[in-house]
Amino acid sequence: MNWAMKKFILPIIICVSSCTIAPRINVSGVPAPANTVIDGKIYTTAYQQHAAEYRALCLQAYNIAHLRVDEIEKENTPKPKALITDIDETVLNNSAYEAHQVLQGKDYESISWSEWTAKADADTIPGAYSFLKYAAAKGIEIFYVTNRNDAEKQATLNNLKKFNLPFADNDHIFLRTTSSSKEERRKNIEATHSVVMLLGDNLADFNFLFDVKNAEHRMQNVNALANEFGERFIVLPNVTYGDWEYSLYHFNYSLTQQQKDSVLRASLISY
């Protein structure tokens, strides 16, 4: 090989050697721990923030709710009409919190969640504002039943008031006390009002039959209450978190990410 050719080939060899991106190698020889929970929530958070399909599903739910209000307006009830709505992922969008967590390789944490809600900076879910204003204008009282705790009450009200949402006051917000079940709080409202509609992203927002039930029982109870969906129950999409996930873990909140990964993989139906 003459010198001229060497001068031509040598830079190419150097460039290939230095510019090629090496594959990720686990030098310990032990498989790297799976991170399905966090990696999965990167996808679901991106879906919530950027998928036009997510927005369409929310608008579809609230469009159905609008139609039901028009029908309910004509009905006579023994007590004043009311609707019960969940807050998180039903009225307020917390995907910014999910993004903050997954970008740090973390799942939900009570401390970081409290820091997030204290900001009172969550946006609204598509369709929520116009529907709640419409329902209120039709004479339906709005009650917010949430599993946020009492320490988050004022910040939560501030967030709702930021968008001038109706009935955002102390008398119309019911937070978690001793139990995450919403049944007792729903009954307190039903004592004075005819609850004509419930809105939520988690089935436990609608009926005690979904409180701490495994995945199979949740499916069975959905079938048993099939006629309620789109009538009295309006469901908003949430693929990022909820009882659907924890029912797979049998509500064992102490599982590590690796243990959750194993459960999720084992739950998949394949061929």
PDB file of C-alpha atoms in Angstrom:
ATOM      1  CA  MET A   1       0.000   0.000   0.000  1.00  0.00           C
ATOM      2  CA  ASN A   2       1.502   3.312  -1.045  1.00  0.00           C
ATOM      3  CA  TRP A   3       1.629   6.347   1.229  1.00  0.00           C
ATOM      4  CA  ALA A   4      -1.110   8.209  -0.607  1.00  0.00           C
ATOM      5  CA  MET A   5      -3.551   5.362  -0.059  1.00  0.00           C
ATOM      6  CA  LYS A   6      -2.590   5.118   3.628  1.00  0.00           C
ATOM      7  CA  LYS A   7      -3.319   8.821   4.029  1.00  0.00           C
ATOM      8  CA  PHE A   8      -6.798   8.195   2.619  1.00  0.00           C
ATOM      9  CA  ILE A   9      -7.689   5.049   4.594  1.00  0.00           C
ATOM     10  CA  LEU A  10      -6.266   5.959   8.018  1.00  0.00           C
ATOM     11  CA  PRO A  11      -8.758   8.789   8.800  1.00  0.00           C
ATOM     12  CA  ILE A  12     -11.643   6.471   7.885  1.00  0.00           C
ATOM     13  CA  ILE A  13     -10.421   3.816  10.334  1.00  0.00           C
ATOM     14  CA  ILE A  14     -10.034   6.425  13.077  1.00  0.00           C
ATOM     15  CA  CYS A  15     -13.517   7.828  12.435  1.00  0.00           C
ATOM     16  CA  VAL A  16     -15.176   4.411  12.479  1.00  0.00           C
ATOM     17  CA  SER A  17     -13.371   3.491  15.698  1.00  0.00           C
ATOM     18  CA  SER A  18     -14.217   6.713  17.511  1.00  0.00           C
ATOM     19  CA  CYS A  19     -17.680   7.509  16.130  1.00  0.00           C
ATOM     20  CA  THR A  20     -19.402   4.145  16.475  1.00  0.00           C
ATOM     21  CA  ILE A  21     -21.765   4.091  19.478  1.00  0.00           C
ATOM     22  CA  ALA A  22     -21.012   1.045  21.587  1.00  0.00           C
ATOM     23  CA  PRO A  23     -23.943  -1.107  22.663  1.00  0.00           C
ATOM     24  CA  ARG A  24     -24.986  -1.013  26.315  1.00  0.00           C
ATOM     25  CA  ILE A  25     -23.178  -3.856  28.027  1.00  0.00           C
ATOM     26  CA  ASN A  26     -23.865  -5.245  31.454  1.00  0.00           C
ATOM     27  CA  VAL A  27     -20.275  -5.750  32.597  1.00  0.00           C
ATOM     28  CA  SER A  28     -21.311  -7.624  35.730  1.00  0.00           C
ATOM     29  CA  GLY A  29     -22.584 -10.547  33.695  1.00  0.00           C
ATOM     30  CA  VAL A  30     -25.925 -10.363  35.525  1.00  0.00           C
ATOM     31  CA  PRO A  31     -29.005  -9.267  33.532  1.00  0.00           C
ATOM     32  CA  ALA A  32     -29.876  -5.632  34.181  1.00  0.00           C
ATOM     33  CA  PRO A  33     -33.021  -5.306  36.322  1.00  0.00           C
ATOM     34  CA  ALA A  34     -36.193  -4.802  34.354  1.00  0.00           C
ATOM     35  CA  ASN A  35     -37.916  -1.454  34.703  1.00  0.00           C
ATOM     36  CA  THR A  36     -41.248  -2.167  33.055  1.00  0.00           C
ATOM     37  CA  VAL A  37     -43.177   0.038  35.476  1.00  0.00           C
ATOM     38  CA  ILE A  38     -41.122   3.179  34.823  1.00  0.00           C
ATOM     39  CA  ASP A  39     -40.501   2.525  31.127  1.00  0.00           C
ATOM     40  CA  GLY A  40     -44.184   1.746  30.666  1.00  0.00           C
ATOM     41  CA  LYS A  41     -45.204   4.975  32.342  1.00  0.00           C
ATOM     42  CA  ILE A  42     -42.943   6.919  29.990  1.00  0.00           C
ATOM     43  CA  TYR A  43     -45.147   5.611  27.175  1.00  0.00           C
ATOM     44  CA  THR A  44     -48.442   6.171  28.968  1.00  0.00           C
ATOM     45  CA  THR A  45     -47.495   9.700  30.019  1.00  0.00           C
ATOM     46  CA  ALA A  46     -46.453  10.531  26.459  1.00  0.00           C
ATOM     47  CA  TYR A  47     -49.811   9.158  25.324  1.00  0.00           C
ATOM     48  CA  GLN A  48     -51.735  11.335  27.763  1.00  0.00           C
ATOM     49  CA  GLN A  49     -49.785  14.448  26.814  1.00  0.00           C
ATOM     50  CA  HIS A  50     -49.534  14.037  23.051  1.00  0.00           C
ATOM     51  CA  ALA A  51     -52.037  11.515  21.657  1.00  0.00           C
ATOM     52  CA  ALA A  52     -54.951  13.142  19.890  1.00  0.00           C
ATOM     53  CA  GLU A  53     -56.750   9.860  20.596  1.00  0.00           C
ATOM     54  CA  TYR A  54     -56.516  10.532  24.341  1.00  0.00           C
ATOM     55  CA  ARG A  55     -58.075  13.957  23.871  1.00  0.00           C
ATOM     56  CA  ALA A  56     -60.771  12.420  21.693  1.00  0.00           C
ATOM     57  CA  LEU A  57     -61.631   9.833  24.360  1.00  0.00           C
ATOM     58  CA  CYS A  58     -61.991  12.533  27.004  1.00  0.00           C
ATOM     59  CA  LEU A  59     -64.183  14.650  24.737  1.00  0.00           C
ATOM     60  CA  GLN A  60     -66.246  11.586  23.875  1.00  0.00           C
ATOM     61  CA  ALA A  61     -66.892  10.909  27.581  1.00  0.00           C
ATOM     62  CA  TYR A  62     -67.875  14.495  28.262  1.00  0.00           C
ATOM     63  CA  ASN A  63     -70.013  14.706  25.108  1.00  0.00           C
ATOM     64  CA  ILE A  64     -71.996  11.724  26.396  1.00  0.00           C
ATOM     65  CA  ALA A  65     -72.266  13.445  29.778  1.00  0.00           C
ATOM     66  CA  HIS A  66     -73.657  16.560  28.042  1.00  0.00           C
ATOM     67  CA  LEU A  67     -76.341  14.455  26.346  1.00  0.00           C
ATOM     68  CA  ARG A  68     -77.262  12.789  29.620  1.00  0.00           C
ATOM     69  CA  VAL A  69     -77.625  16.161  31.352  1.00  0.00           C
ATOM     70  CA  ASP A  70     -80.094  17.239  28.673  1.00  0.00           C
ATOM     71  CA  GLU A  71     -82.144  14.121  29.416  1.00  0.00           C
ATOM     72  CA  ILE A  72     -81.779  14.391  33.208  1.00  0.00           C
ATOM     73  CA  GLU A  73     -82.933  18.010  33.143  1.00  0.00           C
ATOM     74  CA  LYS A  74     -86.401  16.800  32.163  1.00  0.00           C
ATOM     75  CA  GLU A  75     -86.613  14.241  34.979  1.00  0.00           C
ATOM     76  CA  ASN A  76     -88.227  14.872  38.353  1.00  0.00           C
ATOM     77  CA  THR A  77     -86.214  13.828  41.404  1.00  0.00           C
ATOM     78  CA  PRO A  78     -87.237  13.721  45.075  1.00  0.00           C
ATOM     79  CA  LYS A  79     -84.196  15.740  46.123  1.00  0.00           C
ATOM     80  CA  PRO A  80     -81.997  18.380  44.455  1.00  0.00           C
ATOM     81  CA  LYS A  81     -80.009  16.945  41.570  1.00  0.00           C
ATOM     82  CA  ALA A  82     -76.280  16.461  41.994  1.00  0.00           C
ATOM     83  CA  LEU A  83     -73.377  14.827  40.262  1.00  0.00           C
ATOM     84  CA  ILE A  84     -70.245  13.432  41.894  1.00  0.00           C
ATOM     85  CA  THR A  85     -66.928  13.760  40.149  1.00  0.00           C
ATOM     86  CA  ASP A  86     -63.459  12.536  40.957  1.00  0.00           C
ATOM     87  CA  ILE A  87     -60.682  15.115  40.515  1.00  0.00           C
ATOM     88  CA  ASP A  88     -57.398  13.553  39.384  1.00  0.00           C
ATOM     89  CA  GLU A  89     -57.410  12.452  35.723  1.00  0.00           C
ATOM     90  CA  THR A  90     -61.125  13.283  35.645  1.00  0.00           C
ATOM     91  CA  VAL A  91     -61.100  17.058  36.144  1.00  0.00           C
ATOM     92  CA  LEU A  92     -57.399  17.823  36.660  1.00  0.00           C
ATOM     93  CA  ASN A  93     -54.551  16.527  34.512  1.00  0.00           C
ATOM     94  CA  ASN A  94     -51.523  15.367  36.516  1.00  0.00           C
ATOM     95  CA  SER A  95     -49.393  14.116  33.635  1.00  0.00           C
ATOM     96  CA  ALA A  96     -46.742  16.746  34.425  1.00  0.00           C
ATOM     97  CA  TYR A  97     -46.225  15.034  37.789  1.00  0.00           C
ATOM     98  CA  GLU A  98     -45.962  11.623  36.124  1.00  0.00           C
ATOM     99  CA  ALA A  99     -43.409  13.014  33.676  1.00  0.00           C
ATOM    100  CA  HIS A 100     -41.398  14.546  36.524  1.00  0.00           C
ATOM    101  CA  GLN A 101     -41.269  11.181  38.289  1.00  0.00           C
ATOM    102  CA  VAL A 102     -40.475   8.868  35.387  1.00  0.00           C
ATOM    103  CA  LEU A 103     -37.698  11.116  34.119  1.00  0.00           C
ATOM    104  CA  GLN A 104     -36.040  10.504  37.473  1.00  0.00           C
ATOM    105  CA  GLY A 105     -36.697   6.770  37.289  1.00  0.00           C
ATOM    106  CA  LYS A 106     -39.342   6.977  40.013  1.00  0.00           C
ATOM    107  CA  ASP A 107     -42.953   5.931  40.466  1.00  0.00           C
ATOM    108  CA  TYR A 108     -45.528   7.668  42.692  1.00  0.00           C
ATOM    109  CA  GLU A 109     -44.231   9.019  46.014  1.00  0.00           C
ATOM    110  CA  SER A 110     -46.438  10.654  48.637  1.00  0.00           C
ATOM    111  CA  ILE A 111     -43.916  13.429  49.370  1.00  0.00           C
ATOM    112  CA  SER A 112     -43.356  14.415  45.748  1.00  0.00           C
ATOM    113  CA  TRP A 113     -47.099  14.156  45.087  1.00  0.00           C
ATOM    114  CA  SER A 114     -47.832  16.602  47.909  1.00  0.00           C
ATOM    115  CA  GLU A 115     -45.200  18.955  46.505  1.00  0.00           C
ATOM    116  CA  TRP A 116     -46.920  18.758  43.116  1.00  0.00           C
ATOM    117  CA  THR A 117     -50.463  19.379  44.380  1.00  0.00           C
ATOM    118  CA  ALA A 118     -49.215  22.298  46.506  1.00  0.00           C
ATOM    119  CA  LYS A 119     -48.320  24.072  43.261  1.00  0.00           C
ATOM    120  CA  ALA A 120     -52.017  24.093  42.240  1.00  0.00           C
ATOM    121  CA  ASP A 121     -50.735  24.013  38.680  1.00  0.00           C
ATOM    122  CA  ALA A 122     -52.531  21.042  37.086  1.00  0.00           C
ATOM    123  CA  ASP A 123     -54.346  21.763  33.827  1.00  0.00           C
ATOM    124  CA  THR A 124     -57.893  20.570  33.199  1.00  0.00           C
ATOM    125  CA  ILE A 125     -58.832  17.352  31.422  1.00  0.00           C
ATOM    126  CA  PRO A 126     -60.193  18.031  27.917  1.00  0.00           C
ATOM    127  CA  GLY A 127     -63.923  18.713  28.078  1.00  0.00           C
ATOM    128  CA  ALA A 128     -64.127  18.941  31.883  1.00  0.00           C
ATOM    129  CA  TYR A 129     -64.496  22.711  32.173  1.00  0.00           C
ATOM    130  CA  SER A 130     -67.258  23.142  29.608  1.00  0.00           C
ATOM    131  CA  PHE A 131     -69.208  20.151  30.907  1.00  0.00           C
ATOM    132  CA  LEU A 132     -69.133  21.132  34.585  1.00  0.00           C
ATOM    133  CA  LYS A 133     -70.159  24.693  33.740  1.00  0.00           C
ATOM    134  CA  TYR A 134     -72.987  23.312  31.586  1.00  0.00           C
ATOM    135  CA  ALA A 135     -74.226  20.922  34.269  1.00  0.00           C
ATOM    136  CA  ALA A 136     -74.196  23.693  36.882  1.00  0.00           C
ATOM    137  CA  ALA A 137     -76.137  25.978  34.530  1.00  0.00           C
ATOM    138  CA  LYS A 138     -78.767  23.226  34.251  1.00  0.00           C
ATOM    139  CA  GLY A 139     -79.272  23.253  38.012  1.00  0.00           C
ATOM    140  CA  ILE A 140     -77.107  20.258  38.908  1.00  0.00           C
ATOM    141  CA  GLU A 141     -74.940  20.677  42.005  1.00  0.00           C
ATOM    142  CA  ILE A 142     -71.329  19.517  41.668  1.00  0.00           C
ATOM    143  CA  PHE A 143     -69.554  17.543  44.390  1.00  0.00           C
ATOM    144  CA  TYR A 144     -65.838  16.758  44.140  1.00  0.00           C
ATOM    145  CA  VAL A 145     -64.982  13.451  45.859  1.00  0.00           C
ATOM    146  CA  THR A 146     -61.244  12.831  45.840  1.00  0.00           C
ATOM    147  CA  ASN A 147     -58.659  10.682  47.579  1.00  0.00           C
ATOM    148  CA  ARG A 148     -56.378  13.634  48.058  1.00  0.00           C
ATOM    149  CA  ASN A 149     -55.903  14.169  51.789  1.00  0.00           C
ATOM    150  CA  ASP A 150     -56.998  17.062  53.973  1.00  0.00           C
ATOM    151  CA  ALA A 151     -53.549  18.699  53.905  1.00  0.00           C
ATOM    152  CA  GLU A 152     -54.056  19.167  50.142  1.00  0.00           C
ATOM    153  CA  LYS A 153     -57.488  20.718  50.456  1.00  0.00           C
ATOM    154  CA  GLN A 154     -56.696  24.409  50.041  1.00  0.00           C
ATOM    155  CA  ALA A 155     -54.235  23.876  47.190  1.00  0.00           C
ATOM    156  CA  THR A 156     -56.781  21.646  45.446  1.00  0.00           C
ATOM    157  CA  LEU A 157     -59.492  24.282  45.783  1.00  0.00           C
ATOM    158  CA  ASN A 158     -57.038  26.887  44.489  1.00  0.00           C
ATOM    159  CA  ASN A 159     -56.376  24.717  41.447  1.00  0.00           C
ATOM    160  CA  LEU A 160     -60.101  24.299  40.751  1.00  0.00           C
ATOM    161  CA  LYS A 161     -60.764  28.008  41.301  1.00  0.00           C
ATOM    162  CA  LYS A 162     -57.930  28.839  38.917  1.00  0.00           C
ATOM    163  CA  PHE A 163     -60.240  27.649  36.121  1.00  0.00           C
ATOM    164  CA  ASN A 164     -63.397  29.091  37.702  1.00  0.00           C
ATOM    165  CA  LEU A 165     -64.903  25.631  38.062  1.00  0.00           C
ATOM    166  CA  PRO A 166     -68.378  25.597  39.649  1.00  0.00           C
ATOM    167  CA  PHE A 167     -68.907  24.726  43.322  1.00  0.00           C
ATOM    168  CA  ALA A 168     -65.178  24.834  44.074  1.00  0.00           C
ATOM    169  CA  ASP A 169     -65.690  25.493  47.779  1.00  0.00           C
ATOM    170  CA  ASN A 170     -65.390  23.842  51.180  1.00  0.00           C
ATOM    171  CA  ASP A 171     -68.940  22.503  51.132  1.00  0.00           C
ATOM    172  CA  HIS A 172     -68.515  20.637  47.860  1.00  0.00           C
ATOM    173  CA  ILE A 173     -65.171  18.900  48.237  1.00  0.00           C
ATOM    174  CA  PHE A 174     -64.884  15.577  50.068  1.00  0.00           C
ATOM    175  CA  LEU A 175     -61.340  14.392  50.711  1.00  0.00           C
ATOM    176  CA  ARG A 176     -59.994  11.098  51.998  1.00  0.00           C
ATOM    177  CA  THR A 177     -60.116  10.668  55.747  1.00  0.00           C
ATOM    178  CA  THR A 178     -59.665   7.192  57.244  1.00  0.00           C
ATOM    179  CA  SER A 179     -60.462   5.138  54.148  1.00  0.00           C
ATOM    180  CA  SER A 180     -59.719   5.335  50.450  1.00  0.00           C
ATOM    181  CA  SER A 181     -63.187   3.945  49.742  1.00  0.00           C
ATOM    182  CA  LYS A 182     -65.530   6.668  48.541  1.00  0.00           C
ATOM    183  CA  GLU A 183     -68.708   4.824  49.494  1.00  0.00           C
ATOM    184  CA  GLU A 184     -69.353   6.624  52.777  1.00  0.00           C
ATOM    185  CA  ARG A 185     -68.764  10.011  51.188  1.00  0.00           C
ATOM    186  CA  ARG A 186     -71.125   9.169  48.350  1.00  0.00           C
ATOM    187  CA  LYS A 187     -73.803   8.129  50.868  1.00  0.00           C
ATOM    188  CA  ASN A 188     -73.402  11.426  52.722  1.00  0.00           C
ATOM    189  CA  ILE A 189     -74.168  13.286  49.518  1.00  0.00           C
ATOM    190  CA  GLU A 190     -77.031  10.947  48.625  1.00  0.00           C
ATOM    191  CA  ALA A 191     -78.658  11.716  51.983  1.00  0.00           C
ATOM    192  CA  THR A 192     -79.481  15.221  50.786  1.00  0.00           C
ATOM    193  CA  HIS A 193     -79.307  14.981  46.991  1.00  0.00           C
ATOM    194  CA  SER A 194     -80.398  12.773  44.119  1.00  0.00           C
ATOM    195  CA  VAL A 195     -77.085  11.768  42.526  1.00  0.00           C
ATOM    196  CA  VAL A 196     -77.858  11.591  38.831  1.00  0.00           C
ATOM    197  CA  MET A 197     -74.338  11.040  37.521  1.00  0.00           C
ATOM    198  CA  LEU A 198     -70.859  10.000  38.632  1.00  0.00           C
ATOM    199  CA  LEU A 199     -67.641  10.735  36.762  1.00  0.00           C
ATOM    200  CA  GLY A 200     -64.231   9.165  37.312  1.00  0.00           C
ATOM    201  CA  ASP A 201     -61.203   7.423  35.849  1.00  0.00           C
ATOM    202  CA  ASN A 202     -61.176   4.562  38.373  1.00  0.00           C
ATOM    203  CA  LEU A 203     -64.041   2.116  38.848  1.00  0.00           C
ATOM    204  CA  ALA A 204     -63.990   2.649  42.611  1.00  0.00           C
ATOM    205  CA  ASP A 205     -65.173   6.196  41.824  1.00  0.00           C
ATOM    206  CA  PHE A 206     -68.573   4.705  40.982  1.00  0.00           C
ATOM    207  CA  ASN A 207     -69.474   1.825  43.258  1.00  0.00           C
ATOM    208  CA  PHE A 208     -68.179  -0.008  46.349  1.00  0.00           C
ATOM    209  CA  LEU A 209     -68.246  -3.259  44.320  1.00  0.00           C
ATOM    210  CA  PHE A 210     -64.908  -2.152  42.873  1.00  0.00           C
ATOM    211  CA  ASP A 211     -63.219  -1.392  46.197  1.00  0.00           C
ATOM    212  CA  VAL A 212     -60.005  -3.465  46.560  1.00  0.00           C
ATOM    213  CA  LYS A 213     -61.074  -6.227  44.179  1.00  0.00           C
ATOM    214  CA  ASN A 214     -58.805  -8.381  42.038  1.00  0.00           C
ATOM    215  CA  ALA A 215     -58.779  -8.053  38.261  1.00  0.00           C
ATOM    216  CA  GLU A 216     -61.206 -10.934  37.709  1.00  0.00           C
ATOM    217  CA  HIS A 217     -63.807  -9.573  40.132  1.00  0.00           C
ATOM    218  CA  ARG A 218     -63.484  -6.104  38.625  1.00  0.00           C
ATOM    219  CA  MET A 219     -64.282  -7.537  35.193  1.00  0.00           C
ATOM    220  CA  GLN A 220     -67.251  -9.463  36.576  1.00  0.00           C
ATOM    221  CA  ASN A 221     -68.645  -6.362  38.259  1.00  0.00           C
ATOM    222  CA  VAL A 222     -68.256  -4.300  35.092  1.00  0.00           C
ATOM    223  CA  ASN A 223     -70.377  -6.902  33.326  1.00  0.00           C
ATOM    224  CA  ALA A 224     -72.938  -6.818  36.129  1.00  0.00           C
ATOM    225  CA  LEU A 225     -73.215  -3.015  35.875  1.00  0.00           C
ATOM    226  CA  ALA A 226     -72.858  -2.818  32.089  1.00  0.00           C
ATOM    227  CA  ASN A 227     -76.010  -0.735  31.614  1.00  0.00           C
ATOM    228  CA  GLU A 228     -74.737   2.007  33.932  1.00  0.00           C
ATOM    229  CA  PHE A 229     -71.778   2.996  31.736  1.00  0.00           C
ATOM    230  CA  GLY A 230     -72.660   5.903  29.486  1.00  0.00           C
ATOM    231  CA  GLU A 231     -75.867   6.378  31.483  1.00  0.00           C
ATOM    232  CA  ARG A 232     -75.101   7.134  35.134  1.00  0.00           C
ATOM    233  CA  PHE A 233     -71.370   6.306  35.094  1.00  0.00           C
ATOM    234  CA  ILE A 234     -69.055   8.325  32.831  1.00  0.00           C
ATOM    235  CA  VAL A 235     -65.525   6.898  32.640  1.00  0.00           C
ATOM    236  CA  LEU A 236     -62.442   8.917  31.692  1.00  0.00           C
ATOM    237  CA  PRO A 237     -59.310   7.167  30.334  1.00  0.00           C
ATOM    238  CA  ASN A 238     -56.276   6.622  32.566  1.00  0.00           C
ATOM    239  CA  VAL A 239     -53.683   4.054  31.530  1.00  0.00           C
ATOM    240  CA  THR A 240     -50.932   5.445  33.773  1.00  0.00           C
ATOM    241  CA  TYR A 241     -52.156   4.457  37.230  1.00  0.00           C
ATOM    242  CA  GLY A 242     -55.147   3.259  39.199  1.00  0.00           C
ATOM    243  CA  ASP A 243     -56.720   0.193  40.757  1.00  0.00           C
ATOM    244  CA  TRP A 244     -56.456  -1.624  37.417  1.00  0.00           C
ATOM    245  CA  GLU A 245     -52.694  -1.772  38.056  1.00  0.00           C
ATOM    246  CA  TYR A 246     -52.755  -2.437  41.789  1.00  0.00           C
ATOM    247  CA  SER A 247     -55.383  -5.158  41.418  1.00  0.00           C
ATOM    248  CA  LEU A 248     -52.714  -7.114  39.523  1.00  0.00           C
ATOM    249  CA  TYR A 249     -50.396  -6.709  42.510  1.00  0.00           C
ATOM    250  CA  HIS A 250     -53.226  -7.771  44.857  1.00  0.00           C
ATOM    251  CA  PHE A 251     -52.954  -4.278  46.351  1.00  0.00           C
ATOM    252  CA  ASN A 252     -49.534  -5.048  47.818  1.00  0.00           C
ATOM    253  CA  TYR A 253     -48.078  -1.531  47.848  1.00  0.00           C
ATOM    254  CA  SER A 254     -44.696  -2.723  49.145  1.00  0.00           C
ATOM    255  CA  LEU A 255     -43.629  -4.508  45.949  1.00  0.00           C
ATOM    256  CA  THR A 256     -40.360  -3.379  44.369  1.00  0.00           C
ATOM    257  CA  GLN A 257     -40.234  -2.281  40.740  1.00  0.00           C
ATOM    258  CA  GLN A 258     -38.628  -5.621  39.844  1.00  0.00           C
ATOM    259  CA  GLN A 259     -41.409  -7.537  41.608  1.00  0.00           C
ATOM    260  CA  LYS A 260     -44.038  -5.448  39.843  1.00  0.00           C
ATOM    261  CA  ASP A 261     -42.280  -6.183  36.565  1.00  0.00           C
ATOM    262  CA  SER A 262     -42.531  -9.929  37.228  1.00  0.00           C
ATOM    263  CA  VAL A 263     -46.232  -9.671  38.055  1.00  0.00           C
ATOM    264  CA  LEU A 264     -46.997  -7.626  34.938  1.00  0.00           C
ATOM    265  CA  ARG A 265     -45.115 -10.021  32.661  1.00  0.00           C
ATOM    266  CA  ALA A 266     -46.830 -13.033  34.229  1.00  0.00           C
ATOM    267  CA  SER A 267     -50.249 -11.410  33.730  1.00  0.00           C
ATOM    268  CA  LEU A 268     -49.899 -11.061  29.958  1.00  0.00           C
ATOM    269  CA  ILE A 269     -51.951 -13.300  27.703  1.00  0.00           C
ATOM    270  CA  SER A 270     -49.836 -14.409  24.770  1.00  0.00           C
ATOM    271  CA  TYR A 271     -49.644 -17.313  22.316  1.00  0.00           C
TER     272      TYR A 271
END
